[in-house]
Coordinates of C-alpha atoms and ligand atoms in Angstrom, one line a residue:
Chain A
M504 CA 20.3 6.9 24.5
S505 CA 18.3 9.6 24.0
N506 CA 18.8 11.5 27.1
V507 CA 22.5 11.1 26.7
Q508 CA 23.9 14.8 26.0
T509 CA 24.0 15.1 22.4
K510 CA 24.3 18.1 19.8
P511 CA 22.1 18.1 16.8
L512 CA 23.8 16.7 13.8
L513 CA 21.3 17.4 11.2
Q514 CA 18.7 19.9 11.2
V515 CA 15.6 20.2 8.6
D516 CA 13.1 23.2 9.1
H517 CA 10.6 24.1 6.8
L518 CA 11.5 22.0 4.0
S519 CA 9.2 22.4 0.7
I520 CA 10.2 21.0 -2.7
G521 CA 8.6 21.7 -5.9
F522 CA 9.0 20.9 -9.2
S523 CA 8.2 22.8 -12.3
Q524 CA 6.4 20.6 -15.0
Y525 CA 5.1 21.3 -18.5
V526 CA 1.4 20.4 -18.9
K527 CA 0.4 19.8 -22.5
G528 CA 3.9 20.9 -23.6
T529 CA 3.8 24.6 -23.2
Q530 CA 2.0 25.6 -19.8
K531 CA 4.2 25.3 -16.9
R532 CA 3.0 24.7 -13.5
I533 CA 4.5 23.8 -10.4
I534 CA 3.9 20.9 -8.0
H535 CA 4.8 20.6 -4.5
P536 CA 5.0 17.0 -3.2
I537 CA 6.7 18.4 -0.2
A538 CA 5.1 21.1 1.7
D539 CA 6.5 21.6 5.2
M540 CA 9.0 18.7 6.5
H541 CA 10.9 19.0 9.9
V542 CA 13.7 16.5 11.2
E543 CA 16.1 16.5 13.3
I544 CA 19.0 14.1 13.8
N545 CA 21.7 13.9 17.0
E546 CA 24.7 12.6 16.9
G547 CA 24.3 8.9 17.9
E548 CA 21.0 8.8 17.1
I549 CA 18.7 6.6 15.2
V550 CA 15.6 8.5 13.6
A551 CA 12.9 6.4 11.7
V552 CA 11.4 8.2 8.9
V553 CA 8.1 6.4 8.3
G554 CA 5.4 7.2 5.8
A555 CA 3.2 5.9 3.0
S556 CA 4.8 5.3 -0.4
G557 CA 4.8 8.7 -2.1
S558 CA 4.5 10.8 1.1
G559 CA 8.0 12.4 0.0
K560 CA 10.6 10.4 2.1
S561 CA 13.2 9.7 -0.8
L562 CA 13.0 13.3 -1.5
L563 CA 13.7 14.2 1.9
A564 CA 16.8 12.2 1.6
H565 CA 17.8 13.5 -1.9
A566 CA 17.4 17.1 -0.6
V567 CA 19.9 16.7 2.1
L568 CA 22.6 15.0 0.0
G569 CA 22.0 17.8 -2.8
I570 CA 21.0 15.1 -5.6
L571 CA 17.4 16.4 -6.3
P572 CA 16.5 16.5 -10.1
S573 CA 17.5 19.7 -12.1
N574 CA 13.9 20.7 -12.3
A575 CA 13.6 20.7 -8.7
I576 CA 12.9 23.9 -6.4
F577 CA 13.6 23.8 -2.8
S578 CA 13.3 26.2 0.0
G579 CA 13.7 25.7 3.7
K580 CA 16.6 25.6 6.5
M581 CA 19.2 22.4 6.6
L582 CA 21.7 22.7 9.2
Y583 CA 24.4 20.3 9.3
R584 CA 26.8 20.2 12.8
G585 CA 25.1 23.9 13.3
E586 CA 26.0 25.1 9.9
E587 CA 24.1 26.1 6.9
L588 CA 24.3 23.1 4.3
T589 CA 24.8 24.5 0.9
P590 CA 25.1 23.0 -2.3
A591 CA 29.0 23.3 -2.2
R592 CA 29.2 21.9 1.5
M593 CA 26.8 19.0 0.5
E594 CA 29.1 18.1 -2.5
K595 CA 32.1 18.2 0.2
L596 CA 30.3 15.8 2.6
R597 CA 28.6 13.3 0.4
G598 CA 30.3 10.0 -0.2
R599 CA 32.9 11.1 2.8
E600 CA 30.8 12.2 6.1
I601 CA 27.2 11.6 4.8
S602 CA 26.8 8.3 3.4
F603 CA 23.7 7.1 1.2
I604 CA 22.1 3.9 0.7
P605 CA 19.4 4.2 -1.7
Q606 CA 16.2 2.7 -2.4
S607 CA 16.5 0.4 -5.4
V608 CA 19.1 -1.7 -7.0
N609 CA 19.0 0.4 -10.0
Y610 CA 21.2 2.8 -8.5
L611 CA 24.1 0.4 -9.3
D612 CA 26.1 0.7 -12.7
P613 CA 24.8 -2.3 -14.6
L614 CA 28.2 -2.5 -16.3
M615 CA 30.4 -2.2 -13.6
R616 CA 31.3 -5.3 -11.6
V617 CA 29.8 -5.1 -8.3
G618 CA 33.3 -5.3 -6.2
R619 CA 34.4 -2.5 -8.0
Q620 CA 31.6 -0.3 -7.3
V621 CA 32.0 -0.9 -3.5
Q622 CA 35.7 -0.1 -3.9
I623 CA 35.0 3.8 -5.4
G624 CA 35.9 6.1 -3.0
L625 CA 38.0 3.6 -0.6
D626 CA 41.9 4.3 -0.5
P627 CA 42.9 2.6 -3.6
R628 CA 45.8 0.7 -1.9
T629 CA 43.8 -1.2 0.5
A630 CA 40.4 -1.0 -1.3
R631 CA 40.3 -4.3 -2.6
A632 CA 40.9 -5.9 0.8
Q633 CA 38.5 -3.8 2.4
Q634 CA 35.8 -4.7 -0.2
E635 CA 36.4 -8.4 0.5
K636 CA 36.0 -7.9 4.1
L637 CA 32.8 -6.1 3.7
F638 CA 31.5 -8.7 1.3
L639 CA 32.3 -11.2 3.9
Q640 CA 30.6 -9.2 6.5
Y641 CA 27.5 -9.2 4.5
G642 CA 27.3 -12.8 3.5
L643 CA 28.5 -12.1 -0.1
Q644 CA 31.2 -14.7 -1.4
K645 CA 34.7 -13.4 -2.5
N646 CA 33.8 -14.6 -6.1
D647 CA 30.3 -12.2 -5.9
G648 CA 32.8 -9.2 -6.5
R649 CA 33.4 -10.3 -10.0
L650 CA 29.8 -10.3 -10.8
F651 CA 27.7 -7.7 -12.7
P652 CA 24.6 -6.5 -11.0
F653 CA 22.2 -8.6 -13.3
E654 CA 23.7 -11.9 -12.1
L655 CA 22.8 -11.1 -8.6
S656 CA 19.7 -11.7 -6.7
G657 CA 17.7 -8.7 -5.3
G658 CA 18.7 -9.6 -1.9
M659 CA 22.2 -9.7 -2.6
L660 CA 22.2 -6.5 -4.5
R661 CA 20.7 -4.7 -1.2
R662 CA 23.5 -5.9 0.6
V663 CA 26.2 -4.7 -2.1
L664 CA 24.5 -1.2 -1.5
F665 CA 24.9 -1.5 2.0
A666 CA 28.2 -2.1 1.7
T667 CA 29.0 0.8 -0.1
S668 CA 27.8 3.0 2.5
V669 CA 30.4 1.5 5.2
R670 CA 33.2 4.2 5.1
E671 CA 35.5 5.3 7.8
G672 CA 34.8 9.0 9.0
V673 CA 30.9 9.0 8.2
R674 CA 28.8 11.0 10.5
L675 CA 25.5 10.7 8.8
V676 CA 23.9 7.7 7.3
I677 CA 20.9 8.0 5.2
A678 CA 19.3 4.9 4.6
D679 CA 16.1 4.7 1.9
E680 CA 14.2 1.4 2.5
P681 CA 17.2 -0.9 2.8
T682 CA 15.3 -3.7 4.0
P683 CA 12.5 -4.9 1.6
G684 CA 13.2 -8.2 -0.1
I685 CA 15.9 -9.4 2.2
H686 CA 15.9 -12.3 4.2
P687 CA 15.3 -12.2 7.8
Q688 CA 18.9 -13.2 8.5
A689 CA 20.7 -10.4 6.8
L690 CA 17.9 -8.1 7.7
S691 CA 18.8 -8.7 11.2
E692 CA 22.8 -8.1 10.0
I693 CA 21.7 -4.7 8.2
L694 CA 19.7 -3.6 11.6
R695 CA 22.7 -4.6 13.8
Q696 CA 25.3 -2.6 11.3
L697 CA 23.0 0.5 11.3
K698 CA 23.0 0.4 15.1
Q699 CA 26.7 0.0 14.9
F700 CA 27.1 3.3 13.0
A701 CA 25.0 4.9 15.8
E702 CA 27.2 3.2 18.6
D703 CA 30.0 4.6 17.0
G704 CA 28.9 8.2 16.9
A705 CA 27.0 8.5 13.4
G706 CA 23.6 9.9 13.1
V707 CA 21.3 7.5 10.9
M708 CA 18.4 8.3 9.3
L709 CA 16.2 5.1 8.3
I710 CA 13.7 5.8 5.9
T711 CA 11.4 2.7 6.2
H712 CA 7.8 1.0 5.5
D713 CA 8.5 -1.5 8.3
I714 CA 7.8 0.4 11.5
I715 CA 8.3 -2.9 13.6
S716 CA 11.7 -3.6 12.5
A717 CA 12.5 0.1 12.6
L718 CA 11.5 0.3 16.3
E719 CA 14.2 -2.8 17.3
I720 CA 16.6 0.0 16.8
A721 CA 15.5 3.7 16.5
D722 CA 15.6 5.8 19.2
R723 CA 12.9 8.5 17.9
V724 CA 10.4 8.2 14.9
A725 CA 9.2 10.6 12.5
V726 CA 6.3 10.2 11.0
I727 CA 5.5 11.7 7.2
K728 CA 2.1 12.3 5.3
D729 CA 1.6 13.9 2.1
G730 CA 5.0 15.7 2.2
A731 CA 4.6 17.1 5.8
T732 CA 5.9 15.9 9.2
V733 CA 2.9 14.7 11.1
E734 CA 4.7 14.0 14.5
I735 CA 7.9 13.2 15.9
S736 CA 7.8 11.0 18.9
E737 CA 10.4 9.1 21.1
A738 CA 10.3 5.1 19.7
S739 CA 9.1 4.0 23.2
A740 CA 5.6 5.8 22.7
F741 CA 4.9 3.4 20.0
E742 CA 3.8 0.6 22.4
G743 CA 0.3 -0.8 23.9
N744 CA -2.8 1.0 22.2
G745 CA -0.4 4.1 21.4
E746 CA -1.9 6.2 23.9
R747 CA 1.5 8.4 24.3
L748 CA 1.6 9.1 20.6
K749 CA 0.5 13.0 19.7
T750 CA -1.6 12.6 17.0
E751 CA -4.5 10.7 15.8
Y752 CA -3.1 10.0 12.6
T753 CA -0.2 8.2 14.0
Q754 CA -2.3 6.4 16.9
R755 CA -4.4 5.0 13.9
L756 CA -1.4 4.0 11.7
W757 CA 0.2 2.3 15.1
R758 CA -3.0 0.5 15.5
A759 CA -3.6 -0.5 11.9
L760 CA -0.3 -2.7 12.2
P761 CA -1.1 -6.4 12.1
Q762 CA 0.5 -7.2 15.6
N763 CA -2.1 -4.9 17.3
D764 CA -5.5 -3.9 17.0
F765 CA -6.8 -4.4 13.6
D766 CA -8.1 -1.3 12.4
L767 CA -9.3 -2.2 8.9
E768 CA -10.6 1.0 7.3
F769 CA -7.5 3.0 8.2
K770 CA -5.2 0.3 6.9
R771 CA -7.2 0.5 3.3
E772 CA -6.5 4.0 3.5
A773 CA -2.7 3.7 4.6
V774 CA -1.6 1.0 2.3
R775 CA -3.3 2.6 -0.8
Chain B
M564 CA 25.7 -16.4 -29.7
T565 CA 26.4 -18.8 -32.9
K566 CA 22.9 -19.0 -33.8
S567 CA 22.7 -15.0 -34.0
I568 CA 25.9 -14.9 -35.6
V569 CA 24.8 -17.5 -38.3
F570 CA 21.5 -15.5 -38.4
R571 CA 23.1 -12.0 -39.4
F572 CA 25.1 -13.9 -42.1
I573 CA 22.2 -15.2 -43.8
R574 CA 20.6 -12.0 -43.6
V575 CA 23.7 -10.4 -45.3
I576 CA 23.8 -13.1 -48.1
T577 CA 20.0 -12.5 -48.7
L578 CA 20.5 -8.7 -48.8
L579 CA 23.2 -9.2 -51.7
I580 CA 20.9 -11.9 -53.6
G581 CA 18.1 -9.3 -53.8
L582 CA 20.3 -6.4 -54.4
S583 CA 22.0 -8.4 -57.2
I584 CA 18.3 -9.5 -58.7
L585 CA 17.3 -5.6 -58.5
T586 CA 20.5 -4.5 -60.1
F587 CA 20.1 -7.2 -62.9
S588 CA 16.3 -6.1 -63.3
L589 CA 17.1 -2.6 -63.8
I590 CA 19.5 -3.1 -66.3
H591 CA 17.3 -5.6 -68.2
L592 CA 14.7 -2.9 -68.1
S593 CA 16.9 0.0 -68.9
P594 CA 17.0 1.4 -72.2
M595 CA 20.5 1.2 -72.4
D596 CA 21.8 -2.2 -74.2
P597 CA 25.2 -3.5 -72.7
V598 CA 26.2 -4.9 -75.9
N599 CA 25.6 -1.8 -77.7
A600 CA 27.3 0.2 -75.2
Y601 CA 30.1 -1.8 -75.5
I602 CA 30.5 -1.9 -79.1
G603 CA 29.2 2.0 -79.4
G604 CA 31.2 4.1 -81.9
D605 CA 34.3 1.8 -81.3
S606 CA 35.0 -0.5 -84.0
S607 CA 38.3 -1.6 -82.7
A608 CA 36.1 -4.7 -80.7
S609 CA 36.9 -7.6 -82.7
P610 CA 34.0 -10.2 -83.5
E611 CA 35.6 -12.6 -80.8
Q612 CA 35.5 -10.0 -78.3
I613 CA 31.8 -9.1 -79.1
E614 CA 30.8 -12.7 -78.7
K615 CA 32.7 -13.2 -75.4
F616 CA 30.9 -10.0 -74.3
K617 CA 27.6 -11.7 -75.5
A618 CA 28.3 -15.0 -73.9
Y619 CA 28.9 -12.9 -70.4
W620 CA 25.8 -11.5 -70.5
G621 CA 23.7 -14.9 -72.2
V622 CA 22.0 -12.2 -74.8
N623 CA 20.3 -15.1 -76.5
K624 CA 18.6 -16.7 -73.6
S625 CA 15.9 -15.9 -71.6
P626 CA 15.8 -13.3 -68.4
V627 CA 15.8 -16.0 -65.5
E628 CA 18.7 -17.9 -67.5
Q629 CA 20.8 -14.5 -68.0
Y630 CA 20.6 -13.7 -64.5
F631 CA 21.9 -17.2 -63.3
T632 CA 24.6 -17.1 -66.0
W633 CA 25.5 -13.5 -64.7
A634 CA 25.1 -14.3 -61.2
G635 CA 27.4 -17.5 -61.6
A636 CA 30.0 -15.5 -63.4
L637 CA 30.1 -13.0 -60.6
L638 CA 30.0 -15.7 -58.0
Q639 CA 33.2 -16.9 -59.7
G640 CA 34.8 -13.2 -59.2
N641 CA 34.3 -12.6 -63.0
F642 CA 32.7 -9.0 -62.7
G643 CA 33.3 -8.6 -66.4
T644 CA 35.3 -6.0 -68.3
S645 CA 35.0 -2.4 -67.9
L646 CA 33.6 -0.9 -71.4
L647 CA 35.4 2.3 -70.6
Y648 CA 38.9 1.3 -69.3
R649 CA 39.0 -2.0 -71.5
S650 CA 40.1 -3.7 -68.3
P651 CA 38.9 -6.3 -65.5
V652 CA 36.2 -4.7 -63.6
L653 CA 37.6 -6.0 -59.9
D654 CA 41.2 -4.7 -61.1
I655 CA 39.6 -1.1 -61.5
I656 CA 37.8 -1.2 -58.3
Q657 CA 40.7 -2.4 -56.4
S658 CA 42.8 0.6 -57.5
R659 CA 40.1 3.2 -56.7
F660 CA 38.9 1.3 -53.7
L661 CA 42.3 1.9 -52.0
T662 CA 42.1 5.7 -52.9
S663 CA 38.8 5.8 -51.5
L664 CA 39.4 3.6 -48.5
A665 CA 42.2 6.2 -47.3
L666 CA 39.6 9.1 -47.7
M667 CA 37.0 7.3 -45.6
G668 CA 39.1 5.5 -43.3
V669 CA 40.5 8.8 -41.9
A670 CA 37.3 10.5 -42.1
W671 CA 35.9 8.1 -40.0
V672 CA 38.1 7.9 -37.4
L673 CA 38.3 11.6 -37.3
S674 CA 34.3 11.9 -37.1
G675 CA 34.2 9.3 -34.4
V676 CA 36.6 10.9 -32.1
I677 CA 35.5 14.4 -32.8
G678 CA 31.9 13.4 -32.4
Y679 CA 32.3 11.5 -29.4
L680 CA 34.2 14.2 -27.6
L681 CA 32.0 17.0 -28.6
G682 CA 28.7 15.1 -27.9
T683 CA 30.3 14.0 -24.2
V684 CA 31.2 17.5 -23.4
A685 CA 27.7 19.0 -24.4
A686 CA 26.0 16.4 -22.4
M687 CA 28.0 16.9 -19.1
N688 CA 27.6 20.8 -19.5
R689 CA 24.0 20.4 -20.4
G690 CA 22.2 23.8 -20.8
K691 CA 25.5 25.8 -20.5
T692 CA 27.4 28.2 -23.4
I693 CA 29.7 25.2 -24.4
D694 CA 26.7 23.0 -24.8
K695 CA 24.6 25.4 -26.9
I696 CA 27.7 26.1 -29.3
I697 CA 28.2 22.4 -29.9
K698 CA 24.2 21.9 -30.4
W699 CA 24.1 24.5 -32.6
Y700 CA 27.2 23.2 -34.4
S701 CA 25.8 19.7 -34.9
Y702 CA 22.2 20.9 -35.8
T703 CA 23.1 23.2 -38.4
L704 CA 25.8 20.8 -40.1
V705 CA 23.9 17.4 -39.7
S706 CA 21.4 18.9 -42.2
T707 CA 24.0 20.4 -44.5
P708 CA 24.4 18.7 -47.9
I709 CA 27.6 17.5 -48.2
F710 CA 28.6 19.2 -51.8
W711 CA 27.7 22.2 -50.5
M712 CA 30.2 22.0 -47.4
G713 CA 32.7 20.7 -50.0
L714 CA 32.1 23.9 -52.4
I715 CA 32.4 26.2 -49.1
L716 CA 35.7 24.7 -48.0
L717 CA 36.9 24.7 -51.5
I718 CA 36.0 28.4 -51.9
V719 CA 37.5 29.7 -48.7
F720 CA 40.6 27.2 -48.7
A721 CA 41.5 26.5 -52.0
V722 CA 39.9 29.7 -54.0
W723 CA 40.6 32.7 -51.4
L724 CA 43.4 31.5 -49.0
K725 CA 45.1 29.0 -51.6
W726 CA 46.3 26.8 -48.8
F727 CA 45.3 23.8 -50.5
P728 CA 44.7 22.5 -54.3
V729 CA 41.4 22.7 -55.9
G730 CA 41.2 19.1 -56.7
L731 CA 42.3 15.9 -57.6
A732 CA 44.2 13.3 -55.6
V733 CA 47.6 14.3 -56.9
P734 CA 49.0 17.5 -58.8
A735 CA 48.2 17.6 -62.3
G736 CA 50.7 16.6 -64.9
V737 CA 53.3 14.9 -62.8
L738 CA 54.0 11.3 -63.0
E739 CA 52.6 9.0 -60.4
S740 CA 56.0 8.2 -59.5
D741 CA 57.2 11.7 -58.9
V742 CA 54.3 12.3 -56.6
R743 CA 55.3 12.8 -52.9
F744 CA 53.8 11.8 -49.7
I745 CA 53.2 15.5 -48.6
D746 CA 51.3 16.1 -52.1
R747 CA 48.9 13.3 -51.3
I748 CA 48.2 14.9 -47.8
H749 CA 48.3 18.2 -49.4
H750 CA 45.1 17.0 -52.0
F751 CA 43.7 15.0 -49.1
V752 CA 42.9 17.5 -46.3
L753 CA 39.9 19.3 -47.8
P754 CA 37.7 16.0 -48.7
V755 CA 38.7 14.6 -45.3
L756 CA 37.6 17.7 -43.6
T757 CA 34.4 17.9 -45.4
L758 CA 33.6 14.5 -44.3
S759 CA 34.8 14.6 -40.8
I760 CA 33.1 17.9 -40.1
L761 CA 29.7 16.9 -41.3
G762 CA 30.1 13.0 -39.8
G763 CA 31.6 14.5 -36.5
S764 CA 28.6 16.5 -36.2
N765 CA 26.2 13.5 -36.7
I766 CA 27.9 11.4 -34.1
A767 CA 28.3 14.2 -31.5
M768 CA 24.4 14.7 -31.7
H769 CA 23.9 11.1 -31.2
T770 CA 26.5 10.6 -28.3
R771 CA 25.1 14.1 -26.5
E772 CA 21.4 12.3 -26.6
K773 CA 22.6 9.2 -25.4
M774 CA 25.2 10.6 -22.6
I775 CA 22.2 12.7 -21.3
D776 CA 20.2 9.6 -21.0
I777 CA 22.8 8.1 -19.2
L778 CA 23.6 11.2 -17.0
N779 CA 19.9 10.8 -15.9
T780 CA 19.8 7.3 -14.8
E781 CA 19.5 6.4 -11.3
F782 CA 23.2 4.8 -11.0
I783 CA 24.5 8.7 -11.6
V784 CA 22.4 9.9 -9.2
F785 CA 24.1 7.5 -6.8
A786 CA 27.8 8.1 -8.2
K787 CA 26.8 11.6 -7.2
A788 CA 25.5 10.8 -4.0
R789 CA 28.8 9.0 -3.1
G790 CA 31.0 12.3 -3.8
E791 CA 32.3 11.1 -7.4
S792 CA 33.0 14.3 -9.1
S793 CA 31.9 15.3 -12.8
W794 CA 35.1 13.7 -14.0
Q795 CA 35.1 10.7 -12.2
I796 CA 31.4 10.0 -13.0
F797 CA 32.3 10.2 -16.7
K798 CA 35.2 8.1 -16.0
N799 CA 33.7 5.5 -14.0
H800 CA 30.2 5.3 -15.8
G801 CA 30.0 7.7 -18.5
V802 CA 32.6 5.8 -20.9
R803 CA 31.3 2.3 -19.8
N804 CA 27.9 2.9 -20.5
S805 CA 28.5 5.0 -23.7
I806 CA 31.0 3.0 -25.4
H807 CA 29.1 0.2 -26.9
P808 CA 26.3 2.3 -28.2
A809 CA 29.1 4.7 -29.4
I810 CA 31.3 1.9 -31.4
S811 CA 27.8 0.6 -33.1
L812 CA 26.6 3.9 -34.1
Q813 CA 30.2 4.3 -35.9
F814 CA 30.2 1.1 -37.5
A815 CA 26.4 1.6 -38.4
Y816 CA 27.6 5.4 -39.6
F817 CA 29.7 3.6 -42.3
G818 CA 27.1 3.4 -44.7
E819 CA 26.2 7.1 -44.7
L820 CA 30.1 7.7 -45.0
F821 CA 30.3 5.8 -48.2
G822 CA 27.7 7.9 -49.7
G823 CA 28.9 10.8 -48.4
S824 CA 32.1 10.2 -49.6
M825 CA 31.0 9.2 -53.1
L826 CA 29.8 12.9 -53.3
A827 CA 32.7 14.3 -51.8
E828 CA 34.9 12.8 -54.4
Q829 CA 32.7 14.2 -57.0
V830 CA 33.0 17.9 -55.4
F831 CA 36.9 17.5 -55.2
A832 CA 37.4 15.5 -58.4
Y833 CA 39.0 12.9 -56.3
P834 CA 39.6 10.0 -58.4
G835 CA 38.1 7.1 -55.9
L836 CA 35.1 4.6 -56.3
G837 CA 32.5 7.5 -56.2
S838 CA 33.9 9.6 -58.9
T839 CA 34.3 6.3 -60.9
L840 CA 30.9 5.3 -60.4
T841 CA 29.6 8.5 -61.6
T842 CA 31.8 8.6 -64.7
A843 CA 30.7 4.5 -65.2
G844 CA 27.0 5.6 -64.8
L845 CA 27.1 8.9 -67.5
N846 CA 29.0 6.9 -69.7
G847 CA 26.8 3.3 -69.7
D848 CA 29.4 1.2 -68.5
L849 CA 27.4 -1.3 -66.9
P850 CA 29.5 -4.0 -65.9
L851 CA 32.0 -1.5 -63.9
M852 CA 28.7 0.3 -62.2
V853 CA 27.3 -3.0 -61.2
G854 CA 30.3 -4.0 -59.9
I855 CA 31.0 -0.9 -57.6
I856 CA 27.4 -1.2 -56.6
L857 CA 27.6 -5.0 -55.4
I858 CA 31.3 -4.5 -53.7
S859 CA 30.2 -1.0 -51.9
S860 CA 26.9 -2.9 -50.7
L861 CA 28.8 -5.7 -49.1
F862 CA 31.2 -3.2 -47.7
V863 CA 28.4 -1.1 -46.3
F864 CA 26.6 -4.6 -44.8
T865 CA 29.7 -5.6 -43.5
G866 CA 29.8 -2.3 -41.6
N867 CA 26.4 -2.9 -40.2
L868 CA 27.0 -6.6 -39.4
I869 CA 30.0 -5.6 -37.5
A870 CA 28.1 -3.0 -35.3
D871 CA 25.3 -5.4 -34.6
L872 CA 28.1 -8.3 -33.6
L873 CA 30.1 -5.4 -31.3
N874 CA 27.0 -5.0 -29.8
K875 CA 26.1 -8.5 -28.9
I876 CA 29.7 -9.5 -27.8
V877 CA 30.6 -6.6 -26.0
D878 CA 27.7 -5.8 -23.4
P879 CA 27.6 -8.4 -20.8
R880 CA 24.0 -8.5 -20.1
V881 CA 23.3 -9.3 -23.8
K882 CA 26.2 -11.8 -23.3
G883 CA 24.7 -13.6 -20.2
A884 CA 21.3 -13.6 -21.6
M885 CA 22.4 -15.7 -25.0
Ligands
ADP1050 N1 11.3 14.2 -10.4 C1 9.8 14.2 -9.9 N2 9.3 15.3 -10.5 C2 7.8 15.4 -10.1 N3 7.5 14.8 -9.0 C3 8.4 13.7 -8.2 C4 9.8 13.8 -8.7 N4 10.1 12.8 -7.9 C5 9.0 12.6 -6.8 N5 8.2 13.1 -7.3 C6 6.9 13.1 -6.4 O1 7.1 13.4 -5.1 C7 6.4 12.8 -4.1 C8 7.1 11.9 -3.3 O2 8.1 11.1 -3.7 P1 9.1 9.9 -3.1 O3 10.1 11.0 -2.2 O4 9.7 9.2 -4.1 O5 8.2 9.3 -2.2 P2 8.5 8.1 -1.1 O6 9.9 8.0 -0.7 O7 8.0 8.4 0.4 O8 7.6 6.9 -1.6 C9 5.6 11.5 -5.1 O9 4.3 12.0 -5.3 C10 6.2 11.5 -6.5 O10 5.3 11.5 -7.4
MG1051 MG1 11.1 6.3 -1.5

């Protein structure tokens, strides 16, 4: 798929994100969890963003959507379909052309019935029918729509979150770790759905821990470490001993996976 | 669910029993002797009346027996006779209560509406000028003594501008049957305004904080990410998540409003429960004082009870957990 003539949908260059924090009440200091991040996603392409917990994957997603906390300061270049992604543009695009699947089920309103939450943003006349169809598609019962988030299991809530992202006219899907805690059957359904997005021409940013599942559908993989992009490689380079991977870091990450050679020393580091 | 309601009722009843013991002890310890206060300089009390009065208070018995005689009478709805007004305490409370209730009820609703709106607007525009103004308003007023606020309003609107009368609930020297509704309103505005301005600032402050907490949650971040506008975020998630705390705040605020209206009535010489309580206290009218204290407490406790219960019933998470 990557050799098809495509144009960049999203380009992120030299992204840096800092937070001003108050230490001991009065002293102000700035921390920089993201120093130098690059990502590029083409139309119809799935790019997996992998990295250890705390490496800055979620911040990257939030920066693209313009939903960073108010004390965040960011610099760098973000282009969407060749034009600068300004806050005003983000506001217009999100929920319409750019759809987001957040990392945690706490992103659902605890006091709103889940069916209603999926209906938000849909055409009011057909919202209900569309939501019921989506529920069916993701293995949720029609009656589940009447329930509040606390009445559903974690796996079911993940699928509800996923259902909120399915919209007509979506060109970019940002999925922030959509798979943990989901049973294998639903997992493959979600991967299949992400692939469907790409086949329909949308770009997909799949943020994940789970390289193996990601490789099933990803075209390229961006490896993130401590807020910087270490390497971007074709998914096909992740095979064998990883000789085709560009950096030692990524090779060791690849070899440390349980399916591959054990590199216990590295694994200990990476898991931390 | 039923268990927790029963538990709360028991708590209210124990509170009332405790309060009656406390009140009784204070009366017993106070240098004010109800019998003397009753007879006072008034020689018109007949010996039978004095006997009846002594029997009511159980003067010749031990303090514990006296308490039970007295509490038993209270339970039967016999709050005794006011020394000052020479009529049953309950009758007096009833008529004053209605006057106070109108004042408190209107101030209560206004405080809630004003406070919720101001608090929400401030939170949704956090850090902007409008937020700063509302914050300044609430923090300044919330610490303003009620009589001071009342006096300021009196000086400005009654003395200088002469828009409103200086005090009382009805024009002085006019027969009760000749008082027009508009006159009552006219006398009503300043006390209500005093209570609502202060109450509104209190509720605005709490609402602002609660709403800021809500706006900082992940589900609001997600709503934004899904393209919901500020108004949609407020409509879809803000109201839903703030209405339960707002309602219980509103009922919990009842106690404070009750106290506030007692003071405001004093400032405006508004003949409600508050000014009656002061008169009773100053003149040693113990039965009336005790009656007002107990009935008011019952009222305030009920407000808190409703606040608790609403909190339980309305929130689906709590409902599910019970
Ligand atoms: N609001 C914030 N204020 C300060 N630091 C933050 C904030 N949000 C995230 N961080 C820091 O940024 C880093 C990256 O976070 P995140 O993007 O959530 O990581 P990941 O999604 O890769 O697990 C973490 O070290 C985290 O502590
Ligand atoms: Mg994350």
